[in-house]
């Protein structure tokens, strides 16, 4: 690497550290090969034979996303609940598409939104750069996600009152940002896996008027356990229905099979808790 290239990479890393607390722990949790396999989450016999339709759609200005939904053999299929899925720092890679497929097999219309405008990182340095760009343009990122909600609300096979957001890591933080900016189109629920940055201010969180699911690890250096506890306290004090699950002895990005912190048992349990939460607060409403 040339001296100039090294300086650029170092500048990106230092710049990113301003926006992500305890960034060293965050980076260490990530693999340089963002290739994952979600097959261990798809063992249920009742979803193996579900047929899916998927396509790339333009849901907001110059943003395209991955849309997938189940196909019914009956012409009388009713409107379905939907999920805006928000990617990790890698972008809309195959892992995110696979997770969208899993949700679709559970009866959801899933739209994997793209905050990187078609770019996908294949190394941590590039991922940090893309994260910083998205965060430096947070208003645009929020508008992008609001566009995803609007797109789903107008889809003929979607129940517009049952739209949820779900994200991991960077995407978890963006899922929460969407919740704080959804007064014009209230969501049915918000889900975040170890979202960064984690908003803990009670007054800010009081804007949320629907259930929240939070998944965290107690060894996460990017989202300290003290912040998680304050997050839960603020939600409770604001009267917001919530389920906060903290897994012991796991760190950041423990639900990503490509990362060094991957914890398969906890990941499978967290996924079942996610599905139960959706069935209770979204499908059941």
XYZ file of N, CA, C and O in Angstrom, residues 25 36 62 70 76 80 96 111 115 118 130 132 145 151 156 166 189 204 235 239 260 264 270 284:
96
model
N -13.953 -2.229 19.105
C -14.736 -3.438 19.342
C -15.671 -3.721 18.193
O -15.923 -4.873 17.840
N -22.366 -14.890 4.247
C -22.989 -15.612 5.347
C -23.930 -16.680 4.839
O -24.257 -16.749 3.660
N -33.216 7.718 -6.489
C -32.196 6.897 -7.137
C -31.845 5.645 -6.335
O -30.784 5.061 -6.508
N -44.221 -13.822 -0.585
C -44.720 -15.171 -0.894
C -45.782 -15.126 -1.973
O -46.551 -14.155 -2.083
N -57.235 -15.591 -3.880
C -57.892 -14.798 -2.839
C -56.932 -14.381 -1.723
O -57.356 -14.114 -0.617
N -50.749 -8.487 3.075
C -49.763 -9.053 3.987
C -49.067 -7.976 4.817
O -48.963 -6.818 4.401
N -28.279 -10.214 3.427
C -29.491 -9.434 3.657
C -30.635 -9.963 2.784
O -31.789 -10.059 3.220
N -38.825 -5.691 2.025
C -38.090 -4.790 1.143
C -36.754 -4.456 1.803
O -36.709 -3.782 2.830
N -29.198 1.983 1.545
C -28.726 3.316 1.912
C -27.393 3.655 1.263
O -26.861 4.749 1.466
N -26.611 1.251 -4.253
C -26.053 0.223 -5.126
C -24.657 -0.237 -4.775
O -24.164 -1.217 -5.344
N -18.492 3.879 3.620
C -19.907 3.959 3.240
C -20.787 4.308 4.441
O -21.757 5.065 4.310
N -19.881 6.120 6.981
C -19.679 7.539 7.280
C -20.447 8.424 6.310
O -21.045 9.430 6.705
N -35.469 5.773 3.836
C -36.248 4.769 4.554
C -37.735 5.131 4.598
O -38.603 4.253 4.513
N -43.448 3.248 -0.226
C -43.558 2.294 -1.331
C -44.360 1.068 -0.894
O -45.280 0.624 -1.604
N -50.079 -3.162 -3.620
C -51.408 -3.774 -3.553
C -51.503 -4.995 -2.648
O -52.601 -5.340 -2.209
N -36.670 -3.358 10.474
C -35.760 -4.326 11.092
C -34.355 -4.095 10.564
O -34.147 -4.045 9.345
N -44.206 -1.709 14.289
C -43.196 -2.136 15.252
C -41.820 -1.726 14.743
O -41.636 -1.447 13.555
N -36.647 11.979 23.190
C -36.564 11.573 21.788
C -37.339 10.274 21.558
O -38.112 10.154 20.606
N -37.569 3.716 27.447
C -38.761 3.178 26.794
C -39.857 2.918 27.827
O -41.029 3.263 27.610
N -43.684 4.722 28.482
C -44.862 3.880 28.280
C -44.853 3.135 26.962
O -45.922 2.765 26.448
N -16.402 -12.620 13.453
C -15.634 -13.325 14.467
C -16.427 -13.564 15.743
O -16.082 -14.442 16.534
N -23.988 -19.009 17.092
C -25.123 -19.665 16.422
C -26.314 -19.958 17.326
O -27.466 -19.776 16.912
N -32.478 -15.624 19.054
C -32.884 -14.248 18.754
C -33.838 -14.207 17.564
O -34.789 -13.414 17.543
N -50.740 -10.214 14.720
C -51.896 -10.380 15.596
C -52.723 -9.131 15.783
O -53.777 -9.178 16.419
